[in-house]
PDB file of N, CA and C in Angstrom:
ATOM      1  N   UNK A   1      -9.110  -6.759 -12.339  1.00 92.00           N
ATOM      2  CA  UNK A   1      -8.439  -6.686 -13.623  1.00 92.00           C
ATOM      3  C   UNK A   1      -8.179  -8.105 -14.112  1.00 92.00           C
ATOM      4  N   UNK A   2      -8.320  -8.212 -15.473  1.00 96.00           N
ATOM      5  CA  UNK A   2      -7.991  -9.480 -16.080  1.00 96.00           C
ATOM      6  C   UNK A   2      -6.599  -9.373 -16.695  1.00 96.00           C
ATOM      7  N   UNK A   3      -6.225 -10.946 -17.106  1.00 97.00           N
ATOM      8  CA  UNK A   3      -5.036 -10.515 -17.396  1.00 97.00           C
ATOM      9  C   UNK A   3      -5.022  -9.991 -19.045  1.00 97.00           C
ATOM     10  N   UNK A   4      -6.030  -9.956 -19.776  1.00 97.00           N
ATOM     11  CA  UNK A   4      -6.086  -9.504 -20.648  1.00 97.00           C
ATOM     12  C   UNK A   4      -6.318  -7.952 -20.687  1.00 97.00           C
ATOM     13  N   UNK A   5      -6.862  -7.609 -19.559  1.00 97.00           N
ATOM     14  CA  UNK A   5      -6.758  -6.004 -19.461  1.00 97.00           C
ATOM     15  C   UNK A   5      -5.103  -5.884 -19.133  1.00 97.00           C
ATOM     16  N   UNK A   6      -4.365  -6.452 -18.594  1.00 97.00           N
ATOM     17  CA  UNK A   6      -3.093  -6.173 -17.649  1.00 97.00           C
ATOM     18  C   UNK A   6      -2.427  -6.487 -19.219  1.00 97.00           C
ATOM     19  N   UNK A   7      -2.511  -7.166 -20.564  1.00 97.00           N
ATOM     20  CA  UNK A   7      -1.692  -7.527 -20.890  1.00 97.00           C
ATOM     21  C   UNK A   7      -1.785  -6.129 -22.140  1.00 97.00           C
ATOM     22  N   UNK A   8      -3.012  -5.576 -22.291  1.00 98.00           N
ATOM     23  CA  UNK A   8      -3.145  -4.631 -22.947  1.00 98.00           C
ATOM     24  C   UNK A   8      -2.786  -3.166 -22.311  1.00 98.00           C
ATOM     25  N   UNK A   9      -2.860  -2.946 -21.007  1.00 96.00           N
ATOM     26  CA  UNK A   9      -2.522  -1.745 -20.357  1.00 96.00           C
ATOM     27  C   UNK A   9      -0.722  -1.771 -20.522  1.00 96.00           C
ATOM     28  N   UNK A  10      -0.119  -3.076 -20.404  1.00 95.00           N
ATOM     29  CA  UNK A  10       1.352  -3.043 -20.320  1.00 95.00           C
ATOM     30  C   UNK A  10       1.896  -3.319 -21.642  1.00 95.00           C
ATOM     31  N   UNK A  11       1.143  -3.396 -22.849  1.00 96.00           N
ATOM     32  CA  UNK A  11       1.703  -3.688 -24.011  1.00 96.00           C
ATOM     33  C   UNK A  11       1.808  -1.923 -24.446  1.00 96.00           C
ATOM     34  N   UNK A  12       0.689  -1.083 -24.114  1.00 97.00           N
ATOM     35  CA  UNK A  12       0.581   0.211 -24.324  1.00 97.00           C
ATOM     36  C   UNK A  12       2.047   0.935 -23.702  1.00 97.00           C
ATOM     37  N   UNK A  13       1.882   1.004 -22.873  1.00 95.00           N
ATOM     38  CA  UNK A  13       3.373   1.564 -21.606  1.00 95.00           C
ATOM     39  C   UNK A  13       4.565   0.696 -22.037  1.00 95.00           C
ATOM     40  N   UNK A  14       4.756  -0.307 -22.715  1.00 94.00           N
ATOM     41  CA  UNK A  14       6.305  -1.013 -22.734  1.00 94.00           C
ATOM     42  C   UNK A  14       6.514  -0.739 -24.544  1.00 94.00           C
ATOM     43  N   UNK A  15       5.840  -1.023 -25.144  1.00 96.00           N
ATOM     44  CA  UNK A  15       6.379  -1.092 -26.525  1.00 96.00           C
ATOM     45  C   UNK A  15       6.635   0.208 -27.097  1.00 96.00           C
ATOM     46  N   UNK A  16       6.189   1.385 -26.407  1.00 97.00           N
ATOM     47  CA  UNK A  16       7.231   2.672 -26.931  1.00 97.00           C
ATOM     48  C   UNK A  16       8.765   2.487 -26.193  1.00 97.00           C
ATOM     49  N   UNK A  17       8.722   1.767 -25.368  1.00 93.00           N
ATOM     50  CA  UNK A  17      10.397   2.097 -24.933  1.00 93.00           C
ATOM     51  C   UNK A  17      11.021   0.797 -25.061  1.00 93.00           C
ATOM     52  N   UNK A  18      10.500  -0.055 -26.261  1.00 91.00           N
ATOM     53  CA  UNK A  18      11.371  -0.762 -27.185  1.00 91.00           C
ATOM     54  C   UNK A  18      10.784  -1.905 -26.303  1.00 91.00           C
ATOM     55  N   UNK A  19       9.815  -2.496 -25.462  1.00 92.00           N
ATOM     56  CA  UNK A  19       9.772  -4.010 -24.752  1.00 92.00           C
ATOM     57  C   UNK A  19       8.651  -4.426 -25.356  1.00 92.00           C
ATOM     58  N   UNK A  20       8.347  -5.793 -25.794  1.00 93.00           N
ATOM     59  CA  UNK A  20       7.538  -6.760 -26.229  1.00 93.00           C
ATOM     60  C   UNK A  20       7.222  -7.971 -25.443  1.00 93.00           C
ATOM     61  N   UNK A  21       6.016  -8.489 -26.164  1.00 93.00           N
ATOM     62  CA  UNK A  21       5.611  -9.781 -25.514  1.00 93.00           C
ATOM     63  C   UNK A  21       6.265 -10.987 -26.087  1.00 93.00           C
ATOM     64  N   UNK A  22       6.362 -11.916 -25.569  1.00 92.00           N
ATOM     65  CA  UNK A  22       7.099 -13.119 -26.233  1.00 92.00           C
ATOM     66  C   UNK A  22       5.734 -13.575 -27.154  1.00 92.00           C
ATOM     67  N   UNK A  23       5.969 -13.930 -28.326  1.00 93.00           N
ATOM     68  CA  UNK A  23       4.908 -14.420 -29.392  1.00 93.00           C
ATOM     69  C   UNK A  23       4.250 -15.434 -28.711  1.00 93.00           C
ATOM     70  N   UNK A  24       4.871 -16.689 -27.834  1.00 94.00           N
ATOM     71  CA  UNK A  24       3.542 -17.211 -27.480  1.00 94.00           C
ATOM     72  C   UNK A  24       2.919 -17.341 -26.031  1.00 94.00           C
ATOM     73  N   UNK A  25       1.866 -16.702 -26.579  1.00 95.00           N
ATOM     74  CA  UNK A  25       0.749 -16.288 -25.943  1.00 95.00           C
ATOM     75  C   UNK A  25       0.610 -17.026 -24.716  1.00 95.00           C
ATOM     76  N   UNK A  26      -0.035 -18.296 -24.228  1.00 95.00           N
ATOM     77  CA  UNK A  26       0.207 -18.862 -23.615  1.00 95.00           C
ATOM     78  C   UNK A  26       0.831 -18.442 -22.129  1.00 95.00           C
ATOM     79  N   UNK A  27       2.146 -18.625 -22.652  1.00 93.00           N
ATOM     80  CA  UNK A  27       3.349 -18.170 -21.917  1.00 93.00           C
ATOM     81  C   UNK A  27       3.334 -16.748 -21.130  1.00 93.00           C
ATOM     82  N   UNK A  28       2.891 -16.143 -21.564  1.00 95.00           N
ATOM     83  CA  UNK A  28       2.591 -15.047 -21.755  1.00 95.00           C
ATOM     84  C   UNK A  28       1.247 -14.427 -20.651  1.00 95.00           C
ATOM     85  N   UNK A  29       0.323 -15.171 -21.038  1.00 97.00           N
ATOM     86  CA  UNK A  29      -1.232 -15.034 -19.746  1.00 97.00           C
ATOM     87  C   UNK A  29      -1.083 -16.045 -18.764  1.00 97.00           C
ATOM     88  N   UNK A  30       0.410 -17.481 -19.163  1.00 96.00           N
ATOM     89  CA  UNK A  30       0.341 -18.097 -17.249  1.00 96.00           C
ATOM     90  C   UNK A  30       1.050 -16.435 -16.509  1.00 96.00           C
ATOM     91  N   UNK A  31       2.039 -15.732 -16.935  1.00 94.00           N
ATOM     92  CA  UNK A  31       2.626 -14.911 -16.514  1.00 94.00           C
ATOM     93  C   UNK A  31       2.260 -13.862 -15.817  1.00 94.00           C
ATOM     94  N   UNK A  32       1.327 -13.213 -16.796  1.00 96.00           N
ATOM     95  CA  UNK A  32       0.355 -12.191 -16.295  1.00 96.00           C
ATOM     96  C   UNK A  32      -0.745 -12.755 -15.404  1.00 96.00           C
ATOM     97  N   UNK A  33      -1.158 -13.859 -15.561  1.00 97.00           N
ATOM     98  CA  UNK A  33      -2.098 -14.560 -14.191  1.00 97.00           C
ATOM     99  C   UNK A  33      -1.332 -14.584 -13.196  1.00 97.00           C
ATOM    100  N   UNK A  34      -0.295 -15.087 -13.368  1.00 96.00           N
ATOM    101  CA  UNK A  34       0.770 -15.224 -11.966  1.00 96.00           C
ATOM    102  C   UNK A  34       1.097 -13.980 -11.441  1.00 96.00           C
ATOM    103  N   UNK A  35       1.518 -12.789 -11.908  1.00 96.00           N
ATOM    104  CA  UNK A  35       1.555 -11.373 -11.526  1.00 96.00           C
ATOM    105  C   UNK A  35      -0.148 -11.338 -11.137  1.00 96.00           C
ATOM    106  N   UNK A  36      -0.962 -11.335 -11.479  1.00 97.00           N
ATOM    107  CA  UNK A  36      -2.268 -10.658 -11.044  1.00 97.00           C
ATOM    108  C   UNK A  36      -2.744 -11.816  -8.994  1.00 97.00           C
ATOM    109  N   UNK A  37      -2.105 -12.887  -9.119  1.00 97.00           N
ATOM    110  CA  UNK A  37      -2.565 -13.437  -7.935  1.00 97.00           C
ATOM    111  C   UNK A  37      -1.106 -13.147  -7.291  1.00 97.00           C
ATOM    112  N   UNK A  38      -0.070 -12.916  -7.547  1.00 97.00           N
ATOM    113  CA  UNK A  38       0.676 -12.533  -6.265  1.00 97.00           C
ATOM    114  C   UNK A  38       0.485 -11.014  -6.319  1.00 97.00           C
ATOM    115  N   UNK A  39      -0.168 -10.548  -6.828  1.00 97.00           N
ATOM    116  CA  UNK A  39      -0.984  -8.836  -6.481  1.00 97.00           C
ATOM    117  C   UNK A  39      -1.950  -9.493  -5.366  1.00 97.00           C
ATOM    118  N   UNK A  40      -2.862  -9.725  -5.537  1.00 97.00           N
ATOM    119  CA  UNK A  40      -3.806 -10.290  -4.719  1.00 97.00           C
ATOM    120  C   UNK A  40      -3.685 -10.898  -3.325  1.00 97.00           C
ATOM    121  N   UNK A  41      -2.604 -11.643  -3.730  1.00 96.00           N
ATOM    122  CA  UNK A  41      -1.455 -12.599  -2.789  1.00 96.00           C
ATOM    123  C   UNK A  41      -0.723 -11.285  -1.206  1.00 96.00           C
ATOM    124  N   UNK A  42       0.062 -10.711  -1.926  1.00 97.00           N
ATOM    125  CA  UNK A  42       0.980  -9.663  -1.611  1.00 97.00           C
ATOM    126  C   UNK A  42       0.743  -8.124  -1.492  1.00 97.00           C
ATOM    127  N   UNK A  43      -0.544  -7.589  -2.304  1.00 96.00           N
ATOM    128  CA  UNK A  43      -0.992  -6.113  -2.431  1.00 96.00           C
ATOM    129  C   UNK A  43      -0.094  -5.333  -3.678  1.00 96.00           C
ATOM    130  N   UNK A  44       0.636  -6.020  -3.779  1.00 97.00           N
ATOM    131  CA  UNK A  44       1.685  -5.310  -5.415  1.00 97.00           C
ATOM    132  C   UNK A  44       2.097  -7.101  -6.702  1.00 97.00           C
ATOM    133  N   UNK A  45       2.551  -6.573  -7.250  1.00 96.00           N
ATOM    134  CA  UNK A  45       2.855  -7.135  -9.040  1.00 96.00           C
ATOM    135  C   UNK A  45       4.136  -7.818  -8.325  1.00 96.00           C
ATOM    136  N   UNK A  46       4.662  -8.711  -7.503  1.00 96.00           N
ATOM    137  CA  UNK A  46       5.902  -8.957  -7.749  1.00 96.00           C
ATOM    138  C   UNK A  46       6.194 -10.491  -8.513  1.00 96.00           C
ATOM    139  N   UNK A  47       7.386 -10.264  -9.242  1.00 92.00           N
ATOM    140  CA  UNK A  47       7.570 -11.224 -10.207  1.00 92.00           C
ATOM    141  C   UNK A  47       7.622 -12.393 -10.012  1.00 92.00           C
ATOM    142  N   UNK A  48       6.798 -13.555 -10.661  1.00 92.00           N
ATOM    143  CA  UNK A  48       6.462 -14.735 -10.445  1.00 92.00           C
ATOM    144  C   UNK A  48       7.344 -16.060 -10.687  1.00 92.00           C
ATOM    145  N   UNK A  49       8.654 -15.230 -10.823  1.00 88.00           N
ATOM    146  CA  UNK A  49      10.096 -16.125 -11.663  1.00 88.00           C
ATOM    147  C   UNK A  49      10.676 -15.999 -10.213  1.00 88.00           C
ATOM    148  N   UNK A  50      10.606 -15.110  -8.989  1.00 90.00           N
ATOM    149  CA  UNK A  50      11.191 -14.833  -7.994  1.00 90.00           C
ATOM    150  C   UNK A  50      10.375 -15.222  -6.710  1.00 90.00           C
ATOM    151  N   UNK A  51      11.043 -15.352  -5.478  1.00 92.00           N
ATOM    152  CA  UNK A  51      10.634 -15.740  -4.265  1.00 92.00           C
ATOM    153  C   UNK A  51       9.900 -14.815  -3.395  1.00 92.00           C
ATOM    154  N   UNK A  52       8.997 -14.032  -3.485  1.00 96.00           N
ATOM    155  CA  UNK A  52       8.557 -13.285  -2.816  1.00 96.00           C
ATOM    156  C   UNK A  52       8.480 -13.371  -0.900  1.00 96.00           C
ATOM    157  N   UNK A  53       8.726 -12.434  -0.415  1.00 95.00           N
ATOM    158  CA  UNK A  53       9.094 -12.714   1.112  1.00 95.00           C
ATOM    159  C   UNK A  53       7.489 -11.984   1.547  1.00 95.00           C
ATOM    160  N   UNK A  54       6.681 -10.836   0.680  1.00 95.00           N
ATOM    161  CA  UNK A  54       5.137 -10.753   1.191  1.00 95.00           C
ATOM    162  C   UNK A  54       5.621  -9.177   2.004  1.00 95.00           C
ATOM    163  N   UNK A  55       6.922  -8.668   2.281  1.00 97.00           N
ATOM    164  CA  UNK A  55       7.005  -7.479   2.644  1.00 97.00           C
ATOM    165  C   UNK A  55       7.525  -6.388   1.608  1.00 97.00           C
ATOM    166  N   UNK A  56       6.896  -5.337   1.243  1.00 97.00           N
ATOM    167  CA  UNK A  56       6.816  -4.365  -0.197  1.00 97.00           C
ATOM    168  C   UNK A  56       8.164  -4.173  -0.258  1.00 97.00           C
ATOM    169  N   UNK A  57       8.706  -3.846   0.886  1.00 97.00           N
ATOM    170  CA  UNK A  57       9.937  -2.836   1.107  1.00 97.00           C
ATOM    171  C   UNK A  57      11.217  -3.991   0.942  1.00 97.00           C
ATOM    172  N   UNK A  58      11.240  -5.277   0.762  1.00 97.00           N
ATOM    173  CA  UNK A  58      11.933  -6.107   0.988  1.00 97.00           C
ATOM    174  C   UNK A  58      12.025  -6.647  -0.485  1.00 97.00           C
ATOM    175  N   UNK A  59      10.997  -6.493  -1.315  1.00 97.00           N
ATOM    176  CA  UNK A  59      10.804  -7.100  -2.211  1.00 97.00           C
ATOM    177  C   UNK A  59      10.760  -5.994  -3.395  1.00 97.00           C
ATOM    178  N   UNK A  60      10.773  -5.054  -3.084  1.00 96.00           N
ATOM    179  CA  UNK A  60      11.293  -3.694  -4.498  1.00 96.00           C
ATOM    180  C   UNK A  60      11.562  -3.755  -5.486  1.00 96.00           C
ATOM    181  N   UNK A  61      13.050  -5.255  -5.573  1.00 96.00           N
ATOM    182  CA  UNK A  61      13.866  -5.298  -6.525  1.00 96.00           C
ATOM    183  C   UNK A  61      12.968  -6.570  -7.621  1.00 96.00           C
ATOM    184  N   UNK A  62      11.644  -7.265  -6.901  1.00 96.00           N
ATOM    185  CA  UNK A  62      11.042  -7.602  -7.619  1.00 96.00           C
ATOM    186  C   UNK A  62       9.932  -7.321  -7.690  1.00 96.00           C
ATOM    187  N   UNK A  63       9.467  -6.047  -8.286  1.00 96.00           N
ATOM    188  CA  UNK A  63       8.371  -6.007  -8.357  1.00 96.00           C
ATOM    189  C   UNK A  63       8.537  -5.181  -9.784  1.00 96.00           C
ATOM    190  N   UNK A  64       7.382  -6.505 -10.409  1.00 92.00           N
ATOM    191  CA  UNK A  64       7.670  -5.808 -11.925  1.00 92.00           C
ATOM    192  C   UNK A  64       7.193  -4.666 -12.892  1.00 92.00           C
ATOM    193  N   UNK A  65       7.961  -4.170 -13.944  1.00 91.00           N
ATOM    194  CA  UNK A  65       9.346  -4.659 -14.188  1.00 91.00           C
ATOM    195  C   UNK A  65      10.339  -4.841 -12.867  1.00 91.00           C
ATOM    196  N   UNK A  66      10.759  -5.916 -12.597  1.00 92.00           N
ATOM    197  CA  UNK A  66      11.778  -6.166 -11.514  1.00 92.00           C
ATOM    198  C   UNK A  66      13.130  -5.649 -11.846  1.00 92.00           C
ATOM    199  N   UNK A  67      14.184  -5.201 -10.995  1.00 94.00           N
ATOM    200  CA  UNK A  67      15.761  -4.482 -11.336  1.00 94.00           C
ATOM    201  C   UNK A  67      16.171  -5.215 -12.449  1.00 94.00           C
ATOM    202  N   UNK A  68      16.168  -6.814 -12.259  1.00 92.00           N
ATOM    203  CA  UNK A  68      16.991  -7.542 -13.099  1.00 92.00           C
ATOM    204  C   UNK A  68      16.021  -7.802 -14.666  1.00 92.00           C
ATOM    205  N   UNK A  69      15.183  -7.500 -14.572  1.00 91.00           N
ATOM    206  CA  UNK A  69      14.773  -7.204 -16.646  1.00 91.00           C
ATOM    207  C   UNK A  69      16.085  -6.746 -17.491  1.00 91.00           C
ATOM    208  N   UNK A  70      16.689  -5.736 -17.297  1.00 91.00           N
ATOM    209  CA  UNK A  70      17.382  -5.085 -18.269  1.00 91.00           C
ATOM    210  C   UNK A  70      18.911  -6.012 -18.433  1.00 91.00           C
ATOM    211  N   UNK A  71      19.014  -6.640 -17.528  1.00 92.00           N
ATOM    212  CA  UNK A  71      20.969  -7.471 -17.045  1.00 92.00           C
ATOM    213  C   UNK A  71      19.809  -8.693 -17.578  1.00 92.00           C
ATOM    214  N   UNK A  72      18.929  -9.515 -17.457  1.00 91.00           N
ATOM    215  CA  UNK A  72      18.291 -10.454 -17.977  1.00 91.00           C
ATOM    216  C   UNK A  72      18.160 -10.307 -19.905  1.00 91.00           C
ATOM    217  N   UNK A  73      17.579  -9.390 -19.912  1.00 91.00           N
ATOM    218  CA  UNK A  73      17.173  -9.633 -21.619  1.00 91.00           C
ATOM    219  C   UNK A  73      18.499  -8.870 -22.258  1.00 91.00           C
ATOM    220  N   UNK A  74      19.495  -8.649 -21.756  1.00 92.00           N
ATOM    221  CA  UNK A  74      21.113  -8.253 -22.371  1.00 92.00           C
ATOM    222  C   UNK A  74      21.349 -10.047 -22.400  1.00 92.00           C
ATOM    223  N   UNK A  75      21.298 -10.961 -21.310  1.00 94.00           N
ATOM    224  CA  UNK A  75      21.705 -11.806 -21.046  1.00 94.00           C
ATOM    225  C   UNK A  75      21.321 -13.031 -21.851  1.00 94.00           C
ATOM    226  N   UNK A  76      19.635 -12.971 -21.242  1.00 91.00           N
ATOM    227  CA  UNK A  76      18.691 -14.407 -22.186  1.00 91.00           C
ATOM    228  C   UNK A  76      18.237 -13.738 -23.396  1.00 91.00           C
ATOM    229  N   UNK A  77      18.431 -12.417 -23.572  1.00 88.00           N
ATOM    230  CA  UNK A  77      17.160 -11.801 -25.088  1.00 88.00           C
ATOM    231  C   UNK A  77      16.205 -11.862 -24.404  1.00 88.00           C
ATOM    232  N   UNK A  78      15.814 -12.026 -23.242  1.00 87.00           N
ATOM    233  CA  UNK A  78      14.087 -11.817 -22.543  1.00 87.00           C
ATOM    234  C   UNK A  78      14.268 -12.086 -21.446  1.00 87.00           C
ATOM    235  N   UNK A  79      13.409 -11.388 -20.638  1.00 84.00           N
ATOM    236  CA  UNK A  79      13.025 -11.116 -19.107  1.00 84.00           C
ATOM    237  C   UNK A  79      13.027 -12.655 -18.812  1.00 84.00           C
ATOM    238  N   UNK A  80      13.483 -12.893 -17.322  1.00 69.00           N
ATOM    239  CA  UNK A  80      13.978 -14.245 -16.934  1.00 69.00           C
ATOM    240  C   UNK A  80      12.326 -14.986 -16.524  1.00 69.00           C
TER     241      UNK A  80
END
């Protein structure tokens, strides 16, 4: 998967329940590159803002969307 497939499969699934991409782009495909190699990295999506430890069950709370999205974009206006 590219991250342009990943950025179109998750723009489909997030923007009915109100989530968007940050306008620039950029920003946006280092992000989704960084999710697609700690998939690769790890065997799952975990978030590239966080420390991954490489065990699924340990790492739950980041694997994205990670727990803290929703207490983040109340907080910054966008996922940390």
């Amino acid at each position: 998967m590219t991250a342009v497939q990943l950025y179109e499969m998750l723009r489909k699934i997030q923007e009915p329940m109100g989530y968007f991409f940050n306008r620039e782009r950029g920003k946006v495909f280092d992000l989704l590159n960084a999710l697609l190699i700690n998939r690769d990295r790890y065997g799952y999506m975990c978030c590239p803002c966080r420390l991954a430890s490489g065990d699924r069950e340990w790492d739950r709370d980041i694997i994205c969307p990670c727990a803290y999205r929703d207490e983040d974009i109340r907080e910054y206006g966008r996922c940390y």
